XYZ file of C-alpha atoms in Angstrom:
306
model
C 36.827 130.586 110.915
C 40.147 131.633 113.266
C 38.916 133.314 116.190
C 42.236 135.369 117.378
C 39.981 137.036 120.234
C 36.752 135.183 121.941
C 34.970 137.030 125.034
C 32.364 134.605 127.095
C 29.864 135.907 129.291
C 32.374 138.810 130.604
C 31.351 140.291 133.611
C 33.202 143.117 135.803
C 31.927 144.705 139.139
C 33.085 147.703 141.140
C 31.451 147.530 143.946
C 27.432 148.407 143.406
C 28.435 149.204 139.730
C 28.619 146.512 137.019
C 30.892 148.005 134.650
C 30.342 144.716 131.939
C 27.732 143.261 132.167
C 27.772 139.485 130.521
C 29.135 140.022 127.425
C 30.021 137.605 124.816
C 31.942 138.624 121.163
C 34.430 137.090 118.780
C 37.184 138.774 116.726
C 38.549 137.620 113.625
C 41.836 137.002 112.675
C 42.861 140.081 110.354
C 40.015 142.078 111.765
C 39.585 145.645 112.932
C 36.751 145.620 115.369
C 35.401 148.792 116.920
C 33.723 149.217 119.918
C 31.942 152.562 120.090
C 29.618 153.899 122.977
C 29.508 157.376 125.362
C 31.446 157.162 128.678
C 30.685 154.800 130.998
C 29.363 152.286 128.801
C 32.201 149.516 129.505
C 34.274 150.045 126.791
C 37.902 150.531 128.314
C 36.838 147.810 130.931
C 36.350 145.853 128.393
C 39.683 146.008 126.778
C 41.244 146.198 130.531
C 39.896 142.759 131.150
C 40.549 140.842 127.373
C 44.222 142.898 127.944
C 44.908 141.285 131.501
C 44.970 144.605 133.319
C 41.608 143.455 135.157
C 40.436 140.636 136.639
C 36.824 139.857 135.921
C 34.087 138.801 138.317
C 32.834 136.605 136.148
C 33.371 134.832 132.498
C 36.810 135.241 130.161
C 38.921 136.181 127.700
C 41.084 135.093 125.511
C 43.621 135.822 123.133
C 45.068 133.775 119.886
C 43.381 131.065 122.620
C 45.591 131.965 125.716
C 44.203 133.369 129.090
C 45.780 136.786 129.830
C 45.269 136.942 133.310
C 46.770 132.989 133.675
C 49.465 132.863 131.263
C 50.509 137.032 131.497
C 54.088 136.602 130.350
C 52.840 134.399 127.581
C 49.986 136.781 126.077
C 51.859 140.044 126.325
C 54.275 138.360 123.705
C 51.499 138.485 121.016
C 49.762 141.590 121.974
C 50.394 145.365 121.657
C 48.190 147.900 123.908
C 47.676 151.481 123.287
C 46.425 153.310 126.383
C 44.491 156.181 126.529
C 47.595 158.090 128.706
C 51.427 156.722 128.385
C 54.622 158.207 130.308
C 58.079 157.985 129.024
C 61.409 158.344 130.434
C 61.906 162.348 130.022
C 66.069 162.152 128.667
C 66.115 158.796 126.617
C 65.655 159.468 122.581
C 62.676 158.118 120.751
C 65.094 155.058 119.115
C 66.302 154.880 122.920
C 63.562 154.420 124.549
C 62.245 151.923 121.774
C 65.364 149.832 122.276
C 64.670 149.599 126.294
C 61.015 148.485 125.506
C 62.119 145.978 123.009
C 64.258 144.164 125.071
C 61.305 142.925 127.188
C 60.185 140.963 124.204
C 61.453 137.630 122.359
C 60.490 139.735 118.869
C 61.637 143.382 118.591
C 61.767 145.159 115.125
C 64.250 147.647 114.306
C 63.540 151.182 115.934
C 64.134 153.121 112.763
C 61.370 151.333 111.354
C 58.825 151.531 113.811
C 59.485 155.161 113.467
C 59.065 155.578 109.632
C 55.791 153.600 109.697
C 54.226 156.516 111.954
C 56.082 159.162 110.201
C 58.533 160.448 113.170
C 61.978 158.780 111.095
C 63.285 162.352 111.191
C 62.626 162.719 115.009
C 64.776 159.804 115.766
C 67.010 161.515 118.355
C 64.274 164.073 120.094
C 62.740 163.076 123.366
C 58.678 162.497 123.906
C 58.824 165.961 125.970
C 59.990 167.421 122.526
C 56.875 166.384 120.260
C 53.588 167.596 119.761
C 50.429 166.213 120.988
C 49.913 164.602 117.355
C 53.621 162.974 117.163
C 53.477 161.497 120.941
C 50.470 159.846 119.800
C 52.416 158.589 117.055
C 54.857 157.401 118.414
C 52.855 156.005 121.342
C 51.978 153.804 118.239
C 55.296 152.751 117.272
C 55.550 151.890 121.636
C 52.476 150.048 120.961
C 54.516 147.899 118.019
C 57.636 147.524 119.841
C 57.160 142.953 120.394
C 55.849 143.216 116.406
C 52.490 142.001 118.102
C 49.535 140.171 115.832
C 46.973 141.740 118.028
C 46.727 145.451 118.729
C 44.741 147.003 120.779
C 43.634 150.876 120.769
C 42.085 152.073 123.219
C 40.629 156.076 121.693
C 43.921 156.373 119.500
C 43.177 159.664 117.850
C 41.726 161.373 121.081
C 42.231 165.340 121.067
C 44.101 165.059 117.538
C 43.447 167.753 114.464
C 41.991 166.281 111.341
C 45.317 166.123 109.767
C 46.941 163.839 112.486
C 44.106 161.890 112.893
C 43.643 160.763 108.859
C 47.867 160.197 109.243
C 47.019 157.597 111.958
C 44.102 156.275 110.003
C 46.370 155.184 107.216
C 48.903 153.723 110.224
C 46.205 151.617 111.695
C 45.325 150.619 108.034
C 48.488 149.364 107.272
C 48.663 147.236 110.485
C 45.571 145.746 108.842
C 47.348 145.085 105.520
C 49.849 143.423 107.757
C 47.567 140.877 108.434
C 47.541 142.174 112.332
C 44.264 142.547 114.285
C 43.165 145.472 115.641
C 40.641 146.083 118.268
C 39.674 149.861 118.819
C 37.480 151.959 120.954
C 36.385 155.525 119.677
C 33.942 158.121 119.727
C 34.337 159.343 116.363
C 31.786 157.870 113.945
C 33.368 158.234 110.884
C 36.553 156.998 111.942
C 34.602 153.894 113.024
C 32.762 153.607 109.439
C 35.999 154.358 108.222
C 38.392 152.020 109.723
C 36.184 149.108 111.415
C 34.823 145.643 109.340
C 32.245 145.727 112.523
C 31.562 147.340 115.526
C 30.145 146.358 118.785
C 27.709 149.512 119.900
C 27.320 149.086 123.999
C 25.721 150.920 126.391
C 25.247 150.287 130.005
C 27.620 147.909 130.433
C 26.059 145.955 127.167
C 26.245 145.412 123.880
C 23.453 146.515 121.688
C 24.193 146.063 118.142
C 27.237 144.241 116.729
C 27.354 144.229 112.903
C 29.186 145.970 110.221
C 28.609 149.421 109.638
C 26.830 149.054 106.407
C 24.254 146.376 108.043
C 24.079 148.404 111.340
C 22.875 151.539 109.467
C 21.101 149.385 106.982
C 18.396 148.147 109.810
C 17.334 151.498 110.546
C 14.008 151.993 110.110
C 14.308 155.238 108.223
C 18.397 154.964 106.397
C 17.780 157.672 103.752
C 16.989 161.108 103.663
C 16.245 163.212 100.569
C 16.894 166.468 100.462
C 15.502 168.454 97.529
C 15.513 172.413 96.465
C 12.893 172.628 93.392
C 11.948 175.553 91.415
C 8.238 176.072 92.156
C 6.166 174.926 95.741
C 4.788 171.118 95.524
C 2.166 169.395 97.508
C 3.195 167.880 100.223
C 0.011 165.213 99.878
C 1.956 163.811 97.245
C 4.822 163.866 98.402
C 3.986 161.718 101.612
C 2.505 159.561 99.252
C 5.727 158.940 97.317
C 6.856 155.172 97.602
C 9.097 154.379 100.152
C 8.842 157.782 101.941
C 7.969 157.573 105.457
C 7.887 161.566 106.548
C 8.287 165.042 104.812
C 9.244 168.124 105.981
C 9.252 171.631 104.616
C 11.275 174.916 105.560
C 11.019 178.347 105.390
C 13.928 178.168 102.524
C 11.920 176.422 100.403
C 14.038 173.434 101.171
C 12.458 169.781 101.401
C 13.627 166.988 103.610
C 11.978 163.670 102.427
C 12.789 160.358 104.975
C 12.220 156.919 103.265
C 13.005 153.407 103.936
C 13.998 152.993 100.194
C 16.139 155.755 98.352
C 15.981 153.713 95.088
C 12.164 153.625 95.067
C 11.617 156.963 96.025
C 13.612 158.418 93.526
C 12.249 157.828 90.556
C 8.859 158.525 91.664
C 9.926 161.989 93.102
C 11.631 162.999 89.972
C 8.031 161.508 87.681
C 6.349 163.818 90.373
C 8.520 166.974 89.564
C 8.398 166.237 85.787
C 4.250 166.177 86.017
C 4.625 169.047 87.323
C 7.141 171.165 85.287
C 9.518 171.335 87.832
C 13.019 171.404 88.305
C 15.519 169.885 90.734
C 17.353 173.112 91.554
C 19.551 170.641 93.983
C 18.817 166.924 94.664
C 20.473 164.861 97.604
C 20.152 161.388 98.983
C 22.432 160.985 102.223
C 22.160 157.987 104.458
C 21.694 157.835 108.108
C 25.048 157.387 110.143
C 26.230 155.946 113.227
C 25.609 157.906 115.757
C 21.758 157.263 113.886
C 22.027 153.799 114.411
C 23.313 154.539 118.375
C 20.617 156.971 118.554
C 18.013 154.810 117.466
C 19.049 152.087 119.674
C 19.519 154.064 123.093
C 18.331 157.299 122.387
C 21.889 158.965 123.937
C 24.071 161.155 122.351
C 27.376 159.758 121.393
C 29.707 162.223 123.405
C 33.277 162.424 124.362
């Protein structure tokens, strides 16, 4: 299996705070990892030191097997790094200042298509000052592309965007996958994590605490369904608890039931034998499972905040 990034015992101090504490991953070639977690938990350090930007007190990284921090020149050629704030010269064009930044690189694809594959073809000759807050992170994008890397890294790409931009750069960082590129990630946003990442590294504290795929992660829970159920007459809740698979029941003032169980596919048919015993009728019948932030949740018992 090609590893295109491997982290060993990483380890970054500030002072009395240890920002990383010994952490250890591996990224596949093709890959879009997340790593998710609420501020503070290591997350841009992380990147900082796998990018080059830091130096870490202890362990390494590297990338497609080179050492960023001992051969910069060298890894910058096969990596692309969204930051989480980027300045631009105010009175060059989009395509201009695309050119500049290309010339910095051995591999430089054509401006014009760097800007169609974010959607900004038609702002070729504005300036960044020019854009909204959705097209500058766009076209940050297309910056991030500029040396045609194999390994991108993202570092909260669809921060402060509306629904609409955010799903546009979705299908961008999708199509870097279909490229065959790597993509590393960091986010807040759960569903863009279940969404876009084949697994995610959950960390907190400096640490990782879960690294799996999203299905798996969620999977593990304890409790990963919930049932929700309307019916058309009052039912016992005795029997309901004793439903297989269900774990907990609860029962609102709308009439509404919320049943938790370790086993949605077990507990359904027995619910629906217990509402047919009883001449009842599903008036609205829902199985949902737990999410991400769940899985965080469980595991650290923190919100997942921006």
């Amino acid at each position: 299996m090609a590893y295109v990034i491997q982290v060993e015992g990483l380890t970054k101090r500030f002072s009395a705070l240890v920002a990383v504490d010994n952490v250890s991953f591996q990224v596949q070639e093709g890959e879009v990892f997340g790593i998710l977690g609420p501020n503070g938990a290591g997350k841009t350090t992380i990147l900082e030191c796998i990018e080059g930007l830091q130096e870490p007190t202890a362990g390494r990284a590297l990338v497609r097997g080179i050492d960023p921090r001992q051969e910069p020149h060298r890894a910058k050629e096969n990596m692309g790094v969204q930051l989480q704030a980027s300045a631009y010269f105010d009175y060059l064009t989009l395509t201009e200042v695309l050119e500049l930044f290309g010339r910095f690189y051995h591999r430089h694809p054509d401006p014009r298509q760097l800007l169609a594959l974010v959607g900004l073809e038609d702002k070729a000759k504005s300036t960044v000052s020019r854009l909204s807050g959705g097209q500058k992170q766009r076209f940050t994008l297309a910056a991030t592309l500029v040396n045609d890397p194999q390994v991108v890294f993202l570092d909260e790409p669809t921060m402060g965007l509306d629904p609409q931009a955010r799903r546009h750069l979705w299908e961008t960082i999708q199509e870097m996958h279909q490229e065959s590129r790597t993509v590393v990630l960091t986010t807040h946003y759960m569903e863009e994590a279940q969404a876009l990442c084949h697994r995610v590294a959950i960390m907190d504290q400096g640490r990782i605490a879960a690294l799996d795929t999203p299905t798996n992660l969620i999977r593990h829970l304890p409790v990963p369904y919930r049932v929700r159920l309307v019916a058309s007459t009052t039912l016992p809740l005795g029997e309901m608890e004793g439903l297989q698979g269900v774990t907990a029941v609860e029962h609102s003032r709308n009439g509404e039931y919320l049943l938790s169980s370790v086993n949605a596919g077990h507990t359904l048919p027995a619910l629906l034998a217990l509402l047919n015993g009883r001449g009842a009728i599903a008036e609205h019948l829902e199985v949902f499972t737990a999410t991400l932030e769940d899985v965080f949740l469980s595991l650290t018992g923190k919100e997942l905040r921006a």
